[in-house]
XYZ file of C-alpha atoms in Angstrom:
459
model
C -25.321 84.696 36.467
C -23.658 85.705 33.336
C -19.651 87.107 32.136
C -18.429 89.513 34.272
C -16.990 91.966 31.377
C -13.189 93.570 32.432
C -13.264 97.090 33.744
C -10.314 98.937 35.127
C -10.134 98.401 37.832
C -10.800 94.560 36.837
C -13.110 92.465 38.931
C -11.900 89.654 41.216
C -11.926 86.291 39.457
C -9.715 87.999 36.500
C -8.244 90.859 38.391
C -4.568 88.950 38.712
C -4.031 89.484 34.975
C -4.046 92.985 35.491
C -1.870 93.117 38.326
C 1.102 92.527 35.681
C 1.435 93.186 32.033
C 2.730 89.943 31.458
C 0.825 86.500 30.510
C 2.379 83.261 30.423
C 2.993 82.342 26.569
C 0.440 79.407 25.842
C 1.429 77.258 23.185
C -0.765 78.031 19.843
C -3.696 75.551 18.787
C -1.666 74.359 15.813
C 0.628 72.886 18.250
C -1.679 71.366 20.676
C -3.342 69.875 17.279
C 0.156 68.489 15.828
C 1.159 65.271 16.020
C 4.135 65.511 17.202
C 2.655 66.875 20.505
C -0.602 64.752 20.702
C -1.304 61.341 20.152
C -4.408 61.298 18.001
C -4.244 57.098 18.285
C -4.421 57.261 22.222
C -7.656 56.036 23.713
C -8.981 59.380 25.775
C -8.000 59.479 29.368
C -11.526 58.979 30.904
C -11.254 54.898 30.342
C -10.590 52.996 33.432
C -7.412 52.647 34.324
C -7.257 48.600 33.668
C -7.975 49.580 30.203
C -6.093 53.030 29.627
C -2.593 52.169 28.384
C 0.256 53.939 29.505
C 0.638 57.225 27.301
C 3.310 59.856 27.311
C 1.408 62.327 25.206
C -1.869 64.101 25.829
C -4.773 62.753 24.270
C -5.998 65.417 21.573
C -7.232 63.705 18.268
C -7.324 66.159 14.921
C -10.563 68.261 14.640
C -14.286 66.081 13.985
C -17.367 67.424 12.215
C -20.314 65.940 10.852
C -18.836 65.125 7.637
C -15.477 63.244 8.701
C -17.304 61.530 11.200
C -19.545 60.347 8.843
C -16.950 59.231 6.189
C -14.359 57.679 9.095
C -17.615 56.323 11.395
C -15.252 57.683 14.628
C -15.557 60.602 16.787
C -14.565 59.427 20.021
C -13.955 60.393 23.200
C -17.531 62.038 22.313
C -20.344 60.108 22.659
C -22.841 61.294 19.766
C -21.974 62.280 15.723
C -21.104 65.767 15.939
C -24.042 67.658 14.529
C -22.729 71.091 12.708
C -24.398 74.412 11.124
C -22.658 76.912 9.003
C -22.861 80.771 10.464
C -25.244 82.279 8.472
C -23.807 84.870 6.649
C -19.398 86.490 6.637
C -21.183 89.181 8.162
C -21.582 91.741 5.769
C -17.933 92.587 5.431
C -17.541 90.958 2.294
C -14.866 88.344 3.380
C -14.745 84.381 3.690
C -17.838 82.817 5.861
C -16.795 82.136 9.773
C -16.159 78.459 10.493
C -18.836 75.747 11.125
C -20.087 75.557 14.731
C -20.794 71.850 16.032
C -22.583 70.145 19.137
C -20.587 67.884 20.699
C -21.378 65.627 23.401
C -19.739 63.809 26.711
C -20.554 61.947 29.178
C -19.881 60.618 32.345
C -18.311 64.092 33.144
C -17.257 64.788 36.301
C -20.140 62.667 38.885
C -21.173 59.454 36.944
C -23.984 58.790 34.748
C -26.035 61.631 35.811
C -23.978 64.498 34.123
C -22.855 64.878 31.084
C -21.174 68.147 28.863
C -22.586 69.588 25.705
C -20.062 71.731 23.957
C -21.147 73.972 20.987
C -17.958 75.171 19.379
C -15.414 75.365 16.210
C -13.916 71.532 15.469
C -10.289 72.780 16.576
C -11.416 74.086 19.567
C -13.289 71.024 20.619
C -10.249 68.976 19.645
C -8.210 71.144 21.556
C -10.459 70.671 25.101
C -10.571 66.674 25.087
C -7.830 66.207 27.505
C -9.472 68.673 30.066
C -12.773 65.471 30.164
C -10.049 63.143 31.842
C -11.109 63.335 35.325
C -7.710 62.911 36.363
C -7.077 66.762 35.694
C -8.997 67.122 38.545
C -6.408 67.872 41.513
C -7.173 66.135 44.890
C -8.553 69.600 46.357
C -11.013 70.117 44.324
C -11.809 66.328 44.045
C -12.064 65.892 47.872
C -13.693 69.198 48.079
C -17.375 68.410 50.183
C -19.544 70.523 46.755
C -17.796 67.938 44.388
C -20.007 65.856 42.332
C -16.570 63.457 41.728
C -16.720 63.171 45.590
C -20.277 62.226 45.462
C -19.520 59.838 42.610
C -17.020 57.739 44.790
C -19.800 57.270 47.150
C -18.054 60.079 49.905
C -20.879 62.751 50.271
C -20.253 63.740 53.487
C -16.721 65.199 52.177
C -13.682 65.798 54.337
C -15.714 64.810 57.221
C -17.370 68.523 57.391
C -20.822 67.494 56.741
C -21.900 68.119 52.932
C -21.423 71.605 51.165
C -21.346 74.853 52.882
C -24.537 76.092 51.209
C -27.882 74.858 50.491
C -29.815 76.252 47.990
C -33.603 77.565 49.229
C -35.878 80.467 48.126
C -34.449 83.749 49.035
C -37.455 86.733 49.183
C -38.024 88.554 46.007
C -34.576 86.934 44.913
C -35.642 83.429 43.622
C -33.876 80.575 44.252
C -30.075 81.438 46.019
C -27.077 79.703 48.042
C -27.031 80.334 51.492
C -24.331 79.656 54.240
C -25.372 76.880 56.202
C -22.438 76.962 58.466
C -19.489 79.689 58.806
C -17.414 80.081 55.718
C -14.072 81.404 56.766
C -12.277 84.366 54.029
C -10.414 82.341 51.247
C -12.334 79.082 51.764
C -13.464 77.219 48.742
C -17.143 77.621 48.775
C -18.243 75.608 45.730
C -16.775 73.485 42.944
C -18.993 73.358 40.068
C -18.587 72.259 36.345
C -20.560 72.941 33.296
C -23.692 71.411 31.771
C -23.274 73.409 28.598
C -20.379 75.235 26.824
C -21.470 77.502 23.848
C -19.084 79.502 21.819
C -19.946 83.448 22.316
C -20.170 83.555 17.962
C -22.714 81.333 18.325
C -25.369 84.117 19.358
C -24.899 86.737 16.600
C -23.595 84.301 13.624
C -26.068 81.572 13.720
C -29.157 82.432 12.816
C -32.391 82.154 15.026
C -33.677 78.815 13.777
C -30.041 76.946 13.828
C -29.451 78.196 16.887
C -32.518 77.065 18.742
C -32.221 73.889 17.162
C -28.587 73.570 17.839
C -29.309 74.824 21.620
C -32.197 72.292 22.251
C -30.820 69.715 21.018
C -27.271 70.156 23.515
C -29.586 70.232 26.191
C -31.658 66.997 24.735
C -28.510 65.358 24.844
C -27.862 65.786 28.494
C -28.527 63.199 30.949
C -32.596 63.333 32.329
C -31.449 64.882 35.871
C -29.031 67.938 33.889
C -32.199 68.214 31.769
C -34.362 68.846 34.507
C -31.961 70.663 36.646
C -30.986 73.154 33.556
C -34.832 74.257 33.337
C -35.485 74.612 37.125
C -33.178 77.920 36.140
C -34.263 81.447 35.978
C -35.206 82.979 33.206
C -35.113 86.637 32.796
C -34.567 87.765 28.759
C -37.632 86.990 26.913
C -37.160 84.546 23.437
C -36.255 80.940 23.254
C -36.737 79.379 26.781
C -33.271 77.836 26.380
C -31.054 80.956 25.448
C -32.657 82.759 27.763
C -31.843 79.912 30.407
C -28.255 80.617 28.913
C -28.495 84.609 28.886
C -29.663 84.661 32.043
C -27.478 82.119 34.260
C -23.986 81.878 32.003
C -20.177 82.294 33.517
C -17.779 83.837 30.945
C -15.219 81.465 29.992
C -12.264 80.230 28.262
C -11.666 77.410 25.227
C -8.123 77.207 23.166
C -6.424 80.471 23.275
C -8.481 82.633 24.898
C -11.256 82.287 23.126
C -14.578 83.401 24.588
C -17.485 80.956 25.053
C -20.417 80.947 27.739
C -20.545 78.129 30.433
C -23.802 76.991 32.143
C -22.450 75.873 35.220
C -26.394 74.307 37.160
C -25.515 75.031 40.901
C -22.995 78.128 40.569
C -25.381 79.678 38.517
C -28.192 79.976 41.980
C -25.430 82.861 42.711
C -27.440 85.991 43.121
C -26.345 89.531 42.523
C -24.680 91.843 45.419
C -22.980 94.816 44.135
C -20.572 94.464 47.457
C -20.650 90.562 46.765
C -19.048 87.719 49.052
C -17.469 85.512 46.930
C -15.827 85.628 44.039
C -14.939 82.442 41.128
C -12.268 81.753 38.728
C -12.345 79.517 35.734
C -9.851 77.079 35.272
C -8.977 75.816 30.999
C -7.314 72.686 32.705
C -10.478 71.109 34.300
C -13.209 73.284 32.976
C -13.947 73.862 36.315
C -14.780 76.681 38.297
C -14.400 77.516 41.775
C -16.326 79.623 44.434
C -14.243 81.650 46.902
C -15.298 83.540 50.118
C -13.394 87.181 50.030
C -14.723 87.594 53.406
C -16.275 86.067 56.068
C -19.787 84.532 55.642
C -22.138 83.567 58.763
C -24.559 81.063 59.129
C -27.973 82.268 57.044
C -26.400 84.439 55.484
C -26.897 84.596 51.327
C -23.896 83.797 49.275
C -23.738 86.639 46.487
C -21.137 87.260 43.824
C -21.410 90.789 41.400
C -23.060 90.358 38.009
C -21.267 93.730 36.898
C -17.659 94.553 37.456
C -16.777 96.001 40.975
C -15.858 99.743 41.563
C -18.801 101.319 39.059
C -20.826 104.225 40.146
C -24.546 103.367 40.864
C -25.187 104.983 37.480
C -23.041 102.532 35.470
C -23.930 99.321 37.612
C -28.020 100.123 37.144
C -27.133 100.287 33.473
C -24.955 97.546 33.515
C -28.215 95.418 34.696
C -30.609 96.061 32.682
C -29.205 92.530 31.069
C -30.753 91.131 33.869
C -34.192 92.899 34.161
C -34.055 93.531 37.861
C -33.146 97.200 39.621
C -30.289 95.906 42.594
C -31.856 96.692 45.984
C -28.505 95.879 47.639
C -27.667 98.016 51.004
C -24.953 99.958 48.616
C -27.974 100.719 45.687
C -30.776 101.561 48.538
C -28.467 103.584 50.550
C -30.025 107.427 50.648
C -28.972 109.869 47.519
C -26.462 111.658 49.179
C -25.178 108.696 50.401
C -24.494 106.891 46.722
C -23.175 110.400 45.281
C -20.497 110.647 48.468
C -19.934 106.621 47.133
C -19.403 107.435 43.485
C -16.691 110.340 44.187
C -14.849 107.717 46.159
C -15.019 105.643 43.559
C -14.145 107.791 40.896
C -11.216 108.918 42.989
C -9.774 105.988 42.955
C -9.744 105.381 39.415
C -8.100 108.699 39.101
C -5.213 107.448 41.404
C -5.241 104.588 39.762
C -5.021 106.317 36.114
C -2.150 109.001 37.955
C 0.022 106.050 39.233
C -0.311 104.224 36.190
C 1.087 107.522 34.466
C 3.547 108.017 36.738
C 4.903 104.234 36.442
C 5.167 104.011 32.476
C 6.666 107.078 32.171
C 3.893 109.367 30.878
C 4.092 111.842 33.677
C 6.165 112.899 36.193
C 5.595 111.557 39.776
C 7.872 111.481 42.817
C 8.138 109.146 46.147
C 6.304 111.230 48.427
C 3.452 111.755 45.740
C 3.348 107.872 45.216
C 3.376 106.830 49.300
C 0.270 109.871 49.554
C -1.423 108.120 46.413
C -1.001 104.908 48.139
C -2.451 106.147 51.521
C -5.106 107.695 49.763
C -6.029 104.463 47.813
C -5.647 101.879 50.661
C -8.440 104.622 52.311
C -11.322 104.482 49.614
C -10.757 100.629 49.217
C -11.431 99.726 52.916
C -13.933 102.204 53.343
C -15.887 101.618 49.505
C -15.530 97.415 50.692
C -13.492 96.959 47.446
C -10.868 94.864 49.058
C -10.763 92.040 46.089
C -9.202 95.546 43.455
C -6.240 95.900 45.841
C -4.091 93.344 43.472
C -4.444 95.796 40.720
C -3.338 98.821 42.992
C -1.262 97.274 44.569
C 0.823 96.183 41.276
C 0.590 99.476 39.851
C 1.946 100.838 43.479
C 4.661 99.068 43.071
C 5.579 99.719 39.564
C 5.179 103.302 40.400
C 7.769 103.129 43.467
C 10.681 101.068 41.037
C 9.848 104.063 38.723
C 10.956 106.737 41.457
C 14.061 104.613 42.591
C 12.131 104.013 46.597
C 12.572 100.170 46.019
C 11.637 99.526 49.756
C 8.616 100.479 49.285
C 8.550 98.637 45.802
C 9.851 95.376 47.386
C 6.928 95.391 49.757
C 3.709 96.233 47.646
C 5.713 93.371 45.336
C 4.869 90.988 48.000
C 1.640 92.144 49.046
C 0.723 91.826 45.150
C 2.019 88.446 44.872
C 0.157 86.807 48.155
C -3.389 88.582 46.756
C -2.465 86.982 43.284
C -1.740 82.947 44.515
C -5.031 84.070 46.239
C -7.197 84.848 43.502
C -5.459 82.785 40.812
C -4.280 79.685 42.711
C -2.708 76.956 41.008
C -3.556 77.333 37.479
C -0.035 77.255 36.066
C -0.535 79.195 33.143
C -0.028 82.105 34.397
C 3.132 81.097 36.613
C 5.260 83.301 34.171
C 3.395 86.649 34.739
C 3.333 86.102 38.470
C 7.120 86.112 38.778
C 7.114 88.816 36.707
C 6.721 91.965 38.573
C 9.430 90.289 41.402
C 11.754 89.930 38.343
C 11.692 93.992 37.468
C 12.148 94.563 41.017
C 15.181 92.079 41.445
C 17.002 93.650 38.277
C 16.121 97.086 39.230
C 17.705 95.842 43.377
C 21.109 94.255 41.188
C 21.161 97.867 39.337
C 21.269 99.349 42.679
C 24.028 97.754 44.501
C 26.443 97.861 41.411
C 25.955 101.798 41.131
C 25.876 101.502 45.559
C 22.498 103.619 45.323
C-alpha cells in the first residue's frame, strides 16, 4: 500500500478537490501555534474526563525538541523525550539547512494500551497535530463502526450488532496476505476504520541520511507497544534495504500534517489492501482524527477480495505497469491479463476521455470555443467510456468540469443538474471532513449568481 500520487483525472479518495478549484482557507500554522488561539497550559484532551478541566481552547502547546525538553524536563501529551536529527546536508543549493526532524511518541491511541503512534516530523508540525490524539475527535460513526479498535477498547467487539468487521484478513494465492469480504458489503458502506502505527514526514527519506534514518525509524517502531511491534513486521516487504523502510515503502498511505504537508502513514490493517487496477474500495484521510476510512464504490460479495489501486485510476496499461515497478510485482488483474487487442481498445478509451476531459476544461475557462450541443455530445460521450472502462469513482471530476462547461455556454439547466450530481458524488467521497465545506458550495455558488444574472436580463 503506498500514496496514491494525483493524476488528471484524480483518483477517488482525493478526486473531490478537483471537482472545484476552490479549497477551504485553513488557518496558517502560526495561528494554530499562537496563544491567543491555543492554550499551551491546558492538560491534552486524552485525560479522563474526571480529571480534564473544562477548556474553551484547543490543546496545542508551542513546538518540543530534544533540547527544550531537556532544559524545561516537559514534553507532554507525548510520552517519551523527543529524540531529533538534523537533515544532513541544505541540499546542495547553497541555502540555510532544512529543519530538525524528531520522533515523537503516544500512547494509548485510539484502542488502549496495545497501540500507540510514533510520529517522525518538524517540532511545529507535531505541535500542530496534538489535538487530533484526543479520542474525542473521533465522531460516533467511526467510533461505533464494527473495524474500530475504540469499539474494541470499550469492550463492544461485536459492533452495531453486525457481527465483527466485514473482512478478515487470510492468505490470498500468489497475493500474500489480503482482506476479504466475509459478508456482503453494500456500495458506499464503510468497510474499515483504521489509524496509524507510524507517521513519517516524506523529507525524512531523501534529507536524512542512511544511518539517522534507520536509527530514527527503528527506534519509532521500538517505541510502539509489543503487539504494533509485532503486527508492523508481519507486513510485506517488497523494496530491498533496511527491513523497516522497506516495511514503510512498501505498505504506506499518503497523508496529511499542518498545511498540507506530505508525510507517509503506516496504517497495520489497511495496509493488507492489495492492488486491483479496477479496485473496490477506495479511502480518504481525515487531518481531524488521523484516521482513515475504507469505502466500498461498489458492491462486494461474500469471498470476494477487497482491493483498492496502488496507481491512480484511468492510466493506460503502459503507464500503470510503470507506475508499479515501486512495488516489484507485474498486476495480473482481469483488466492487465485481458488479450492485446483487448488493453489497446482499453487505452484509446481511456485516452479519449482525457481528451474530453482536456476539451471541456478548455471550453469552460475560456481557452477555446465550445457550444451547448458540443458540451451535451462531450457529456454523452464521457458518461459512455466511464461505465464501460468501470471508472465510475472519476465521474466527480467530469462531472464538475461538465458543469462549468454548460454555465460557460449560458444552458444552465443542464449546469444546475451536473451541479447536483457533482455535489452528491462529493459528500460521497469526502464526507464530513469540514475543511473543505467552502469548496463544496462553491461550484452551486457560480451557478446561483450566473441563475440571478439570468432572470434580471429575463434570459
Amino acid at each position: 500500500m503506498a500514496f496514491i500520487s494525483t493524476h488528471i483525472p484524480h483518483p477517488p479518495w482525493s478526486a473531490f478537490l478537483a471537482c472545484l478549484a476552490i479549497l477551504a482557507t485553513r488557518p496558517a500554522l502560526a495561528d494554530l501555534l499562537d496563544p491567543a488561539t491555543c492554550s499551551a497550559g491546558v492538560p491534552h484532551g486524552s485525560l479522563p474526563a474526571s480529571r480534564r478541566p473544562e477548556r474553551l481552547l484547543p490543546a496545542c502547546p508551542l513546538p518540543v525538541d530534544e533540547d527544550s525538553a531537556f532544559d524545561t524536563g516537559a514534553w507532554a501529551p507525548w510520552k517519551r523525550r523527543p529524540y531529533c536529527v538534523e537533515p544532513a546536508d541544505d541540499g546542495g543549493g547553497g541555502g540555510p539547512p532544512g529543519p530538525q526532524f524528531c520522533l515523537y511518541t503516544f500512547e494509548p491511541f485510539r484502542g488502549g494500551a496495545s497501540r500507540g503512534l510514533s510520529v517522525i516530523t518538524t517540532p511545529a508540525l507535531a505541535a500542530s497535530m496534538v489535538d487530533a490524539l484526543d479520542d474525542a475527535v473521533v465522531p460516533p460513526k467511526l467510533r461505533d463502526h464494527p473495524s474500530s479498535p475504540l469499539l474494541a477498547e470499550e469492550g463492544q467487539g461485536q459492533g452495531q450488532g453486525r457481527g465483527g468487521p466485514a473482512y478478515v484478513i487470510q492468505d490470498v494465492p500468489k497475493r500474500g496476505k489480503g482482506l476479504v469480504a466475509r459478508r456482503p458489503i453494500r456500495k458506499w458502506d464503510v468497510v474499515l476504520v483504521d489509524y496509524p502505527a507510524m507517521i513519517t514526514h516524506m523529507d525524512v527519506f531523501a534529507a536524512v541520511d542512511d544511518e539517522s534514518r534507520a536509527d530514527l525509524l527503528e527506534q519509532a517502531v521500538r517505541q510502539l507497544p509489543k503487539p504494533q511491534r509485532d503486527e508492523i513486521f508481519s507486513l510485506a516487504r517488497n523494496t530491498g534495504g533496511e527491513p523497516i523502510e522497506d516495511i514503510l515503502k512498501t505498505n504506506i498511505f499518503g497523508v496529511e500534517l499542518g498545511l498540507e504537508i506530505p508525510h507517509s502513514g503506516l496504517f497495520p490493517i489497511g495496509s493488507r489492501m492489495n492492488h486491483n487496477c479496477n479496485p473496490n474500495v477506495f479511502w480518504r484521510y481525515s487531518v481531524r482524527t488521523l484516521g482513515v476510512e475504507v469505502i466500498a464504490m461498489r458492491d462486494i460479495e461474500v469471498g470476494e477480495e477487497i482491493t483498492q489501486s496502488y496507481v491512480p485510476l484511468g492510466l493506460s496499461y503502459k503507464d500503470r505497469k510503470q507506475g508499479l515497478k515501486n512495488w516489484n510485482f507485474t498486476c495480473t488483474c482481469s483488466l492487465c491479463a485481458s488479450s492485446k487487442s483487448q488493453r489497446a481498445a482499453s487505452d484509446k478509451r481511456r485516452e479519449r476521455l482525457l481528451d474530453i476531459y482536456h476539451e471541456l476544461n478548455d471550453g469552460a475557462t475560456g481557452k477555446a470555443n465550445i457550444t451547448e450541443s458540443t458540451v451535451r455530445e462531450l457529456a454523452q460521450e464521457m458518461e459512455s467510456l466511464i461505465h464501460e472502462e468501470k471508472l465510475e469513482a472519476q465521474q466527480l471530476v467530469y462531472y464538475g468540469v461538465v458543469a462549468r462547461a454548460y454555465m460557460r455556454v449560458g444552458e444552465l439547466v443542464g449546469a444546475r443538474k451536473y451541479v447536483e450530481l457533482c455535489e452528491d458524488l462529493w459528500v460521497r467521497y469526502a464526507g464530513d471532513d469540514l475543511d473543505y465545506l467552502a469548496g463544496m458550495h462553491q461550484l452551486r455558488h457560480e451557478l446561483t449568481e450566473r441563475e440571478k444574472k439570468a432572470a434580471i436580463s429575463g434570459t
